[in-house]
Amino acid sequence: MPGVQVVAVPFERTAGEVVVGPGAADLLDVVDLDVLALLEHHRATGRAGEVVEHPMIVSRTDDTDLVSLLFVGIGEGSPTHFRRAGAALARAVKGRERVATSIASLSDDACLRAFVEGLVLGAFSFHRRSAAPTAPVREVVLAGIHRPESREQALARALATAHAGWSSRELALVPSNEKNPPWMADQARVVADRHGLDLRVWDERALRADGFGGLLGVGQASATPPRLVQLGYTPAETGRRTPHVVLVGKGITFDTGGLSIKPAEAMMQMKRDMTGAGAVLAVMAGLDAVGCPLRVTGLLALAENAVGGGALRPGDVLRHYGGRTSEVTNTDAEGRLVLADALAYAVAELDPTVVVDVATLTGAMKISLGQRTGGFFATDDALADHLTRAGEAAGEPLWRMPLVDDYEERLTSPIADADNAAGGPGAITAALFLRHFAGEVPWAHLDIASVGDSPVDAFEWTSGATGFGARLLLHWLEQRDPLAGIASSRRRLRRG
Ligand code: BES
Ligand code: ZN
Ligand code: ZN
């Protein structure tokens, strides 16, 4: 193929035997190579994402632009393994112009989609350098795809999901001297314009007028005031009874801890404390492309948790939207204070069928689950199952945690409805704090503090911000019936 610099072919190892996938035979017409001997020489195992390179330094003929052949392990050929293979390929071909691969020719729709998601996300990079680092590969040709016209939907969904993962990651990486609540609201405006979403933004005056005491309190010491952003998506086909999902994102654009200040090392990652809001914004941008059948509202609860003479003090009491109060015994437990406002608003004003919040909420979750699995809580088993399955399918795994009623008493405050920092077990008491604001609406709370950062490049995750949540929420919301089996949606249908 003219202009193709790299050809990538899949391989696997079944029962000890190396099997090299489609495309190898064509390759051997133009290159004199003993592929099996090469793979044995490298003791290749075939695990997903393993890459064995044969540089074409010696054997290149004049009539080819090929500089390298790659043999890419596809493990057991599951979607997860195809995603890993895609990410590994993207890393191996950075800086190339044109790459052709037969890897996707083996795949069904789920694997094709995962492979393309991996390809895009493995190419991710973010910088503010004066000179640009190596660019991602410009073009990847998917060779040997059977009936390509029938794969368009899988491809479109792959690109939308990958784009959501990418932009969620990018938003999390923007430094906080650029990124503040009004800046995030501007990003939301761009998304709303581009994707035809409804948009409403509360500035600090509107927040005061409507009683959003949590957002105002957390943001009161910052030079950049808080914002609440509401984005609305309506599917093409909609009726009076189309269910309504509300997504709420924690959008702390920098978390110093406030007067209960964080140690310097712990503060280092805190530009990413808006990952929940970034993920929700990225999801809103992708709903149309994945064909989401529900109405979806995204709420971004945006504030900077700063220190200063005007800061919230330990012992202060805040009044949330709707009137419930919190005693702030620790100003570093600020996420739940802004989420509380947004949840209360959603339940009181938006008639949601289901509410899901996403937040880098507690260090405790990181201790519980490590950095490869997100934790979540849910008041509805069917909703929990949908989210678990979506996480699995998307490559953003989730583990359900318990809402232990017996810990409720730890939230008691002598002067307010709740204490914002009830103590251990920290992720559970944070979830119990939030549950009060979800009322009777089926609700899930994704605590993604464990997975907001990746310490290393790991498959489609690049080291640093992960943007976790966007891909799994899109995988959920694209289902034909994302709310199947959820308690109140059944009630609603009977009533209607
Ligand atoms: N943003 C942090 C949680 C966090 C920690 C996110 C590590 C990512 C990595 C949150 O606002 C916080 O500081 N939570 C406190 C709560 C405590 C004071 C009750 C925590 O988890 O220590
Ligand atoms: Zn905090
Ligand atoms: Zn925080």
PDB file of N, CA, C and O and ligand atoms in Angstrom, residues 250 252 255 270 273 332 334-335 360, ligand 3:
ATOM      1  N   LYS A 250     -18.738  16.459  40.327  1.00  0.00           N
ATOM      2  CA  LYS A 250     -17.967  17.314  41.248  1.00  0.00           C
ATOM      3  C   LYS A 250     -16.951  18.090  40.424  1.00  0.00           C
ATOM      4  O   LYS A 250     -16.107  17.505  39.749  1.00  0.00           O
ATOM      5  N   ILE A 252     -14.463  20.649  41.429  1.00  0.00           N
ATOM      6  CA  ILE A 252     -13.568  21.503  42.207  1.00  0.00           C
ATOM      7  C   ILE A 252     -12.326  21.748  41.345  1.00  0.00           C
ATOM      8  O   ILE A 252     -11.530  20.830  41.106  1.00  0.00           O
ATOM      9  N   ASP A 255      -8.353  21.982  44.674  1.00  0.00           N
ATOM     10  CA  ASP A 255      -8.715  21.688  46.064  1.00  0.00           C
ATOM     11  C   ASP A 255      -7.471  21.837  46.945  1.00  0.00           C
ATOM     12  O   ASP A 255      -6.653  20.921  47.031  1.00  0.00           O
ATOM     13  N   MET A 270      -4.380  18.096  42.814  1.00  0.00           N
ATOM     14  CA  MET A 270      -5.740  18.591  43.043  1.00  0.00           C
ATOM     15  C   MET A 270      -6.317  19.487  41.948  1.00  0.00           C
ATOM     16  O   MET A 270      -7.462  19.901  42.024  1.00  0.00           O
ATOM     17  N   ASP A 273      -9.411  17.689  40.605  1.00  0.00           N
ATOM     18  CA  ASP A 273     -10.553  17.431  41.480  1.00  0.00           C
ATOM     19  C   ASP A 273     -11.887  17.817  40.814  1.00  0.00           C
ATOM     20  O   ASP A 273     -12.930  17.751  41.433  1.00  0.00           O
ATOM     21  N   ASP A 332     -11.857  20.461  53.968  1.00  0.00           N
ATOM     22  CA  ASP A 332     -11.348  19.629  52.871  1.00  0.00           C
ATOM     23  C   ASP A 332     -12.386  18.611  52.398  1.00  0.00           C
ATOM     24  O   ASP A 332     -12.201  17.974  51.365  1.00  0.00           O
ATOM     25  N   GLU A 334     -15.047  19.132  50.894  1.00  0.00           N
ATOM     26  CA  GLU A 334     -15.835  20.148  50.181  1.00  0.00           C
ATOM     27  C   GLU A 334     -16.682  19.570  49.053  1.00  0.00           C
ATOM     28  O   GLU A 334     -17.697  20.148  48.677  1.00  0.00           O
ATOM     29  N   GLY A 335     -16.239  18.426  48.519  1.00  0.00           N
ATOM     30  CA  GLY A 335     -16.942  17.872  47.360  1.00  0.00           C
ATOM     31  C   GLY A 335     -18.397  17.589  47.672  1.00  0.00           C
ATOM     32  O   GLY A 335     -19.303  17.937  46.912  1.00  0.00           O
ATOM     33  N   THR A 360     -14.435  12.801  42.467  1.00  0.00           N
ATOM     34  CA  THR A 360     -13.178  12.395  43.112  1.00  0.00           C
ATOM     35  C   THR A 360     -13.343  12.748  44.590  1.00  0.00           C
ATOM     36  O   THR A 360     -12.851  13.764  45.059  1.00  0.00           O
TER      37      THR A 360
HETATM   38 ZN    ZN B   3     -11.916  17.517  46.726  1.00  0.00          ZN
END
